[in-house]
């Protein structure tokens, strides 16, 4: 038996975030500003064209950069504007990117780790408590014979998140949303929100999985593999490596069970928003029946990994320990879920993060064709929205330019605005220089033929607008 090479498509069904290093997160007030439900990503080179370095540094340290840029017309300093729902309360967590293309990708290690967790649930015996008891120690772990490549995507987007959390009410638990100080029963797009850069919904990439069953079977004949339970008992991993059908079925079985438990969780701890969350989970369950769905990255959490093997079908809790963690019958069981949200047609829509789908174009032909059509439609909608946003941006820039030009023009003052008690500022146009004085025509009604003399040895360019204090008597 030779290697089995799967050339699959990986499709994001909900927003996917795989974190990069913390120092790469975008800092609010430095890398971006938030205004009117939009993230404004700043172009530092353009800022330094208008501000001196010490002015820029002072504004950053005093947190006055947004005020300064707004006074000068903020649009000229923005390289990208992205709408986002809710309050942007923290730094934006950046998705891991390819160092050459700067495009987002899902590392093969993340996908392989998710597959490993699923196979652990499938292969473990009841008495097993650790992975090593199922897969063997590192020198005998057969997962070295499963290779998963990175999946590269064209672009990323940004989305806000909030934590659904259980709160105790007497002897029962209710569903709510984490706030700054406490969990609240009602959802609010403000307080305790966390923005993420992510791979958006319905993005598609290639993924290559190599299943070297022959290599694994050969290796298990060696003496140092005798301690692996998978060699002694039914060799689950060998069976999986030998057939993509087996791999797909195991993933689908686990994910179906997992989604059922999550639907039960939100049904049991319901609030005003859980119907939309349940609808999304039900949709994912249906898609999993058509092609295997798996969960990776941010949001996958306790119940998607090997820590949950004690309660694979029950995600509820009946207690909280001294550290505030949820427990079921004395064992850890997560009491919170981080959900992405966006506003569509004045309604908030919620997504459990990190769900991707493995599609074999040969096996899932009809579903793949349908999904391609949906993705194309979604891409066309995004292109149209981006074009509209660009038109609005250009219109806003033109408006700012026109206003700036108008601001340069002298303003006419009505004669009735002048009185003999208090001087006011009026515009005047410089006509010529006269020694240490300049002669200017005041822009006052009925006085456009009048010339006044203002002492200013340095002079002004002819035709420039100056402001002088004047009163009429």
XYZ file of C-alpha atoms in Angstrom:
473
model
C 0.000 0.000 0.000
C 1.410 3.391 -0.971
C 0.829 6.883 0.356
C -2.645 8.332 -0.027
C -2.525 11.989 -1.096
C -5.715 13.969 -0.650
C -6.029 17.193 -2.628
C -8.961 18.849 -0.924
C -10.652 22.224 -0.673
C -10.862 23.928 2.708
C -13.815 26.296 3.109
C -14.420 28.634 6.040
C -18.030 28.292 7.188
C -17.720 30.818 10.036
C -15.032 33.444 10.787
C -11.663 31.753 11.449
C -8.868 33.268 13.535
C -5.447 31.713 14.101
C -3.471 34.048 16.327
C -0.134 35.634 15.485
C 2.453 36.877 17.999
C 1.059 39.357 20.537
C 3.489 42.105 19.528
C 1.866 42.098 16.086
C -1.562 43.078 17.445
C -2.830 46.469 16.237
C -2.937 49.108 18.971
C -5.918 51.442 19.212
C -4.888 55.092 18.836
C -1.605 54.095 17.157
C -2.290 51.672 14.282
C -5.978 52.436 13.943
C -8.778 54.691 15.128
C -12.448 53.888 15.651
C -15.105 56.285 14.396
C -18.815 55.888 13.635
C -18.736 52.074 13.544
C -15.679 51.984 11.296
C -12.069 50.941 11.854
C -9.748 53.519 10.294
C -6.327 52.010 9.629
C -3.727 54.776 9.672
C -0.966 55.404 7.152
C 1.997 56.531 9.240
C 3.964 57.826 6.240
C 1.125 60.213 5.342
C 0.855 61.384 8.955
C 4.570 62.211 9.031
C 4.180 64.235 5.829
C 1.860 66.602 7.705
C 3.118 66.388 11.296
C 6.596 66.873 12.668
C 8.023 63.836 14.436
C 7.885 65.439 17.889
C 4.247 66.532 17.290
C 3.325 62.991 16.259
C 5.075 61.477 19.300
C 3.446 63.968 21.663
C -0.003 63.233 20.258
C 0.585 59.493 20.670
C 1.798 59.807 24.259
C -1.051 62.185 25.177
C -3.650 60.130 23.270
C -4.607 63.142 21.177
C -3.761 61.758 17.734
C -7.406 61.291 16.696
C -8.267 64.892 17.664
C -5.288 66.250 15.693
C -6.055 64.184 12.590
C -9.750 65.087 12.664
C -8.843 68.788 12.781
C -6.708 68.320 9.658
C -9.179 66.083 7.811
C -8.778 62.485 8.934
C -9.594 60.902 5.557
C -6.229 61.873 4.079
C -4.407 59.782 6.699
C -6.456 56.586 6.290
C -5.200 53.706 4.131
C -8.198 51.420 4.772
C -11.633 51.848 6.347
C -13.495 48.739 7.509
C -17.018 48.789 9.007
C -17.429 46.741 12.177
C -20.347 46.130 14.538
C -20.144 47.165 18.154
C -17.632 48.923 20.343
C -13.952 48.421 19.599
C -12.607 48.142 23.094
C -9.154 46.565 22.749
C -6.241 46.022 20.417
C -7.122 44.106 17.257
C -5.775 40.556 17.379
C -3.967 39.779 14.148
C -4.329 36.587 12.102
C -1.153 34.686 11.240
C 0.097 35.627 7.751
C 2.487 34.374 5.105
C 5.729 36.356 5.427
C 6.067 36.780 1.649
C 2.524 37.464 0.432
C 1.173 38.844 3.748
C -1.996 36.854 3.057
C -3.686 34.922 5.893
C -3.361 31.168 6.121
C -4.432 28.246 8.295
C -1.306 26.348 9.390
C -1.341 22.651 8.653
C -0.406 22.067 12.291
C -3.694 23.651 13.415
C -5.755 21.419 11.150
C -3.704 18.348 12.055
C -4.156 19.094 15.768
C -7.928 19.299 15.285
C -7.913 15.956 13.438
C -5.768 14.458 16.196
C -8.307 15.516 18.852
C -11.139 13.977 16.875
C -9.270 10.687 16.386
C -8.425 10.636 20.090
C -12.137 10.788 20.911
C -12.757 8.019 18.399
C -9.927 5.656 19.381
C -9.576 6.096 23.150
C -10.726 3.466 25.576
C -12.843 4.332 28.599
C -9.934 3.904 31.007
C -7.611 6.187 29.010
C -6.997 9.592 30.595
C -4.097 10.883 28.489
C -3.278 11.018 24.786
C -0.171 8.901 25.334
C -2.342 6.026 26.522
C -4.090 6.057 23.163
C -1.437 7.163 20.677
C 1.721 6.089 22.492
C 4.688 8.292 23.381
C 6.340 10.635 20.908
C 8.769 8.048 19.546
C 5.905 5.700 18.673
C 3.147 8.207 17.851
C 1.774 7.293 14.450
C 0.662 10.849 13.721
C 4.063 11.519 12.202
C 2.684 9.594 9.229
C -0.168 12.053 8.739
C 1.007 15.230 7.023
C -1.225 18.281 6.561
C -0.181 21.274 4.453
C -0.881 24.964 5.075
C -3.992 26.516 3.490
C -3.477 29.988 2.047
C -6.326 32.452 1.531
C -6.587 35.626 -0.549
C -7.604 38.158 2.075
C -8.711 38.704 5.641
C -11.483 40.724 7.225
C -12.288 42.029 10.715
C -15.057 41.075 13.094
C -16.047 41.810 16.677
C -16.636 39.174 19.340
C -18.346 38.906 22.696
C -18.444 36.172 25.327
C -21.636 34.252 26.038
C -21.345 33.248 29.691
C -23.396 31.338 32.245
C -24.430 33.084 35.456
C -25.841 31.478 38.570
C -29.399 32.290 39.619
C -30.145 30.435 42.857
C -29.535 26.752 42.115
C -29.836 27.204 38.344
C -27.718 28.765 35.581
C -28.883 31.273 32.971
C -27.254 32.408 29.758
C -25.905 35.959 29.540
C -23.134 38.120 28.122
C -19.927 39.154 29.821
C -19.615 42.851 30.610
C -16.830 44.854 32.186
C -17.811 43.933 35.739
C -20.455 41.233 35.528
C -22.439 38.942 33.260
C -25.627 40.605 31.967
C -28.753 38.841 30.688
C -29.149 41.235 27.731
C -26.750 41.521 24.815
C -25.003 44.839 24.261
C -22.493 45.548 21.473
C -20.531 47.595 24.007
C -18.247 46.544 26.891
C -15.956 43.522 26.904
C -15.818 43.187 23.119
C -12.735 41.850 21.338
C -12.061 42.567 17.639
C -10.234 39.969 15.527
C -8.685 39.859 12.098
C -9.979 36.662 10.538
C -10.624 34.660 7.412
C -14.172 35.594 6.453
C -17.119 33.313 5.779
C -17.144 31.305 2.516
C -13.456 31.702 1.691
C -11.885 28.743 -0.130
C -8.341 27.390 -0.261
C -6.475 24.221 -1.196
C -5.240 21.776 1.426
C -3.040 18.731 0.916
C -3.202 15.782 3.299
C -0.764 12.881 2.970
C -1.763 9.634 4.698
C 1.224 7.266 4.785
C -0.441 4.055 5.932
C 2.283 1.847 4.479
C 4.990 3.730 6.362
C 3.041 3.496 9.606
C 2.350 -0.226 9.238
C 6.006 -0.881 8.496
C 7.067 1.151 11.515
C 4.690 -0.704 13.862
C 6.560 -3.939 13.180
C 9.573 -2.563 15.038
C 10.114 -3.536 18.667
C 9.882 0.054 19.926
C 6.249 0.216 18.803
C 5.044 -2.664 20.966
C 3.906 -0.334 23.735
C 1.360 1.440 21.546
C -2.223 0.317 22.318
C -3.209 1.027 18.719
C -0.824 -1.728 17.635
C -2.050 -4.228 20.210
C -5.752 -3.536 19.655
C -7.732 -2.468 16.586
C -5.359 -0.159 14.724
C -7.677 2.807 14.285
C -5.010 5.156 12.987
C -3.829 2.626 10.403
C -7.405 2.227 9.200
C -7.828 5.995 8.945
C -4.566 6.433 7.080
C -5.612 3.773 4.605
C -8.852 5.463 3.510
C -10.091 9.030 3.165
C -13.617 7.642 3.518
C -12.759 6.404 7.005
C -11.210 9.776 7.888
C -14.254 11.690 6.632
C -16.716 9.416 8.482
C -14.874 9.726 11.811
C -14.765 13.534 11.513
C -18.442 13.738 10.571
C -19.492 11.456 13.427
C -17.569 13.494 16.005
C -18.711 16.885 14.676
C -22.352 15.806 14.547
C -22.157 14.720 18.201
C -20.330 17.921 19.138
C -22.881 20.201 17.410
C -25.793 18.335 19.014
C -24.248 18.986 22.431
C -23.704 22.680 21.619
C -27.295 23.058 20.388
C -28.478 21.466 23.648
C -26.245 23.888 25.605
C -27.763 27.004 24.018
C -31.267 25.533 24.233
C -30.873 24.871 27.935
C -29.293 28.261 28.738
C -31.396 30.327 26.367
C -31.819 34.091 26.157
C -33.006 36.542 23.490
C -30.088 35.824 21.147
C -29.775 32.044 21.413
C -32.326 31.306 18.664
C -30.008 32.827 16.057
C -27.015 30.954 17.539
C -28.917 27.651 17.454
C -29.953 28.328 13.843
C -26.284 28.775 12.882
C -25.255 25.574 14.689
C -28.112 23.681 13.007
C -26.926 24.942 9.615
C -23.389 23.726 10.391
C -24.793 20.326 11.387
C -26.538 20.032 8.022
C -23.376 21.024 6.148
C -21.402 18.427 8.118
C -23.753 15.734 6.783
C -22.708 16.759 3.256
C -18.941 17.016 3.807
C -16.817 16.810 7.001
C -16.723 19.932 9.189
C -13.956 20.544 11.700
C -13.163 23.356 14.156
C -9.813 25.160 14.462
C -8.293 28.216 16.119
C -10.036 30.822 18.250
C -13.336 29.630 19.671
C -12.598 25.905 19.406
C -12.094 25.813 23.163
C -12.388 23.095 25.759
C -15.188 21.063 24.197
C -13.473 20.721 20.796
C -10.200 19.373 22.181
C -9.044 16.295 24.070
C -9.897 17.853 27.454
C -13.586 17.150 26.867
C -13.406 13.366 26.571
C -15.231 13.002 29.898
C -18.448 14.628 28.588
C -18.567 14.267 24.781
C -22.369 14.505 24.599
C -23.140 16.836 27.517
C -21.702 20.378 27.530
C -23.766 21.649 30.461
C -22.502 22.557 33.940
C -23.879 22.006 37.433
C -21.270 23.877 39.451
C -18.473 26.463 39.480
C -15.128 25.875 41.205
C -13.131 28.332 43.329
C -11.450 29.770 40.230
C -14.749 30.562 38.513
C -14.537 27.686 36.036
C -17.593 25.672 35.085
C -17.840 22.062 36.235
C -20.042 19.063 35.539
C -20.114 16.435 38.280
C -16.840 17.767 39.701
C -14.942 17.820 36.376
C -14.132 20.852 34.219
C -16.816 21.829 31.706
C -16.654 25.199 29.963
C -19.329 27.743 30.929
C -18.532 30.396 28.287
C -18.398 30.664 24.482
C -16.750 33.419 22.437
C -19.028 34.372 19.532
C -18.404 36.648 16.580
C -21.197 39.076 15.755
C -22.143 41.492 13.010
C -25.135 43.680 12.239
C -27.195 42.802 9.164
C -30.378 44.729 8.322
C -30.565 46.193 11.834
C -30.342 42.725 13.427
C -27.343 41.158 15.184
C -26.151 37.838 13.769
C -23.888 35.526 15.794
C -21.297 33.006 14.619
C -19.413 30.326 16.567
C -15.868 30.867 15.320
C -13.447 28.476 13.646
C -15.594 26.067 11.596
C -14.069 24.884 8.313
C -15.140 22.203 5.881
C -13.029 19.609 4.064
C -14.347 19.057 0.555
C -13.169 16.484 -1.971
C -14.242 17.821 -5.400
C -14.448 14.236 -6.692
C -16.528 12.835 -3.820
C -18.676 15.894 -3.057
C -19.240 17.036 -6.650
C -22.786 18.401 -6.365
C -22.210 20.089 -3.011
C -18.889 21.521 -4.220
C -20.552 23.029 -7.323
C -23.295 24.576 -5.194
C -20.761 25.990 -2.745
C -18.665 27.470 -5.548
C -21.755 29.300 -6.792
C -22.456 30.658 -3.286
C -18.853 31.778 -2.858
C -18.874 33.563 -6.219
C -22.111 35.333 -5.322
C -20.661 36.356 -1.956
C -17.471 37.601 -3.589
C -19.462 39.647 -6.113
C -21.449 41.194 -3.241
C -18.246 42.080 -1.404
C -16.733 43.625 -4.544
C -19.880 45.713 -5.036
C -19.826 46.840 -1.386
C -16.125 47.699 -1.598
C -16.715 49.684 -4.797
C -19.543 51.582 -3.113
C -17.370 52.233 -0.065
C -14.571 53.499 -2.315
C -16.990 55.854 -4.064
C -18.139 57.171 -0.688
C -14.527 57.582 0.436
C -13.642 59.545 -2.703
C -16.764 61.668 -2.307
C -15.813 62.395 1.306
C -12.272 63.316 0.258
C -13.639 65.623 -2.441
C -15.953 67.221 0.097
C -13.018 67.830 2.426
C -10.977 69.297 -0.449
C -13.779 71.633 -1.480
C -14.353 72.709 2.117
C -10.632 73.365 2.502
C -10.623 75.464 -0.664
C -13.698 77.363 0.484
C -12.030 77.961 3.829
C -9.159 79.679 2.050
C -11.490 82.141 0.330
C -12.208 85.456 2.091
C -15.526 85.645 3.912
C -17.810 88.599 3.344
C -18.948 90.484 6.457
C -22.224 92.403 6.498
C -21.988 96.067 7.471
C -24.697 95.491 10.040
C -22.385 93.051 11.847
C -19.975 95.863 12.674
C -20.616 98.291 15.506
C -18.649 101.062 17.193
C -18.344 99.337 20.552
C -16.500 96.085 19.985
C -14.020 95.186 17.254
C -14.499 91.854 15.402
C -12.275 89.858 13.068
C -12.892 90.459 9.366
C -11.154 89.174 6.237
C -9.183 91.503 3.989
C -7.335 90.909 0.706
C -3.778 92.282 0.439
C -3.386 94.605 -2.579
C 0.186 95.923 -2.154
C 3.001 96.733 0.264
C 3.672 100.274 1.416
C 6.884 100.530 3.422
C 6.325 98.850 6.763
C 2.606 98.621 6.051
C 0.441 96.519 3.800
C -2.647 97.856 2.036
C -5.697 95.629 2.002
C -9.304 95.727 0.890
C -11.719 94.795 3.699
C -14.293 92.175 2.720
C -17.185 94.183 4.134
C -20.432 94.932 2.379
C -20.342 98.338 0.572
C -16.619 98.799 1.423
C -14.989 96.771 -1.365
C -13.536 99.943 -2.901
C -11.977 100.967 0.410
C -8.288 100.461 1.202
C -6.960 100.224 4.736
C -3.356 100.292 5.928
C -2.050 97.675 8.382
C 1.409 97.823 9.912
C 3.263 94.583 9.168
C 6.933 95.079 8.141
C 7.379 91.490 6.977
C 4.561 91.933 4.453
C 2.136 89.442 2.886
C 1.931 88.069 -0.657
C -0.384 90.149 -2.850
C -3.793 88.495 -3.128
C -3.509 86.632 0.173
C -6.275 86.799 2.752
C -5.516 88.235 6.185
C -7.687 88.783 9.234
C -7.818 92.118 11.008
C -9.803 93.453 13.931
C -12.167 96.279 12.949
C -15.131 98.255 14.178
C -17.340 100.712 12.274
C -18.072 104.267 13.311
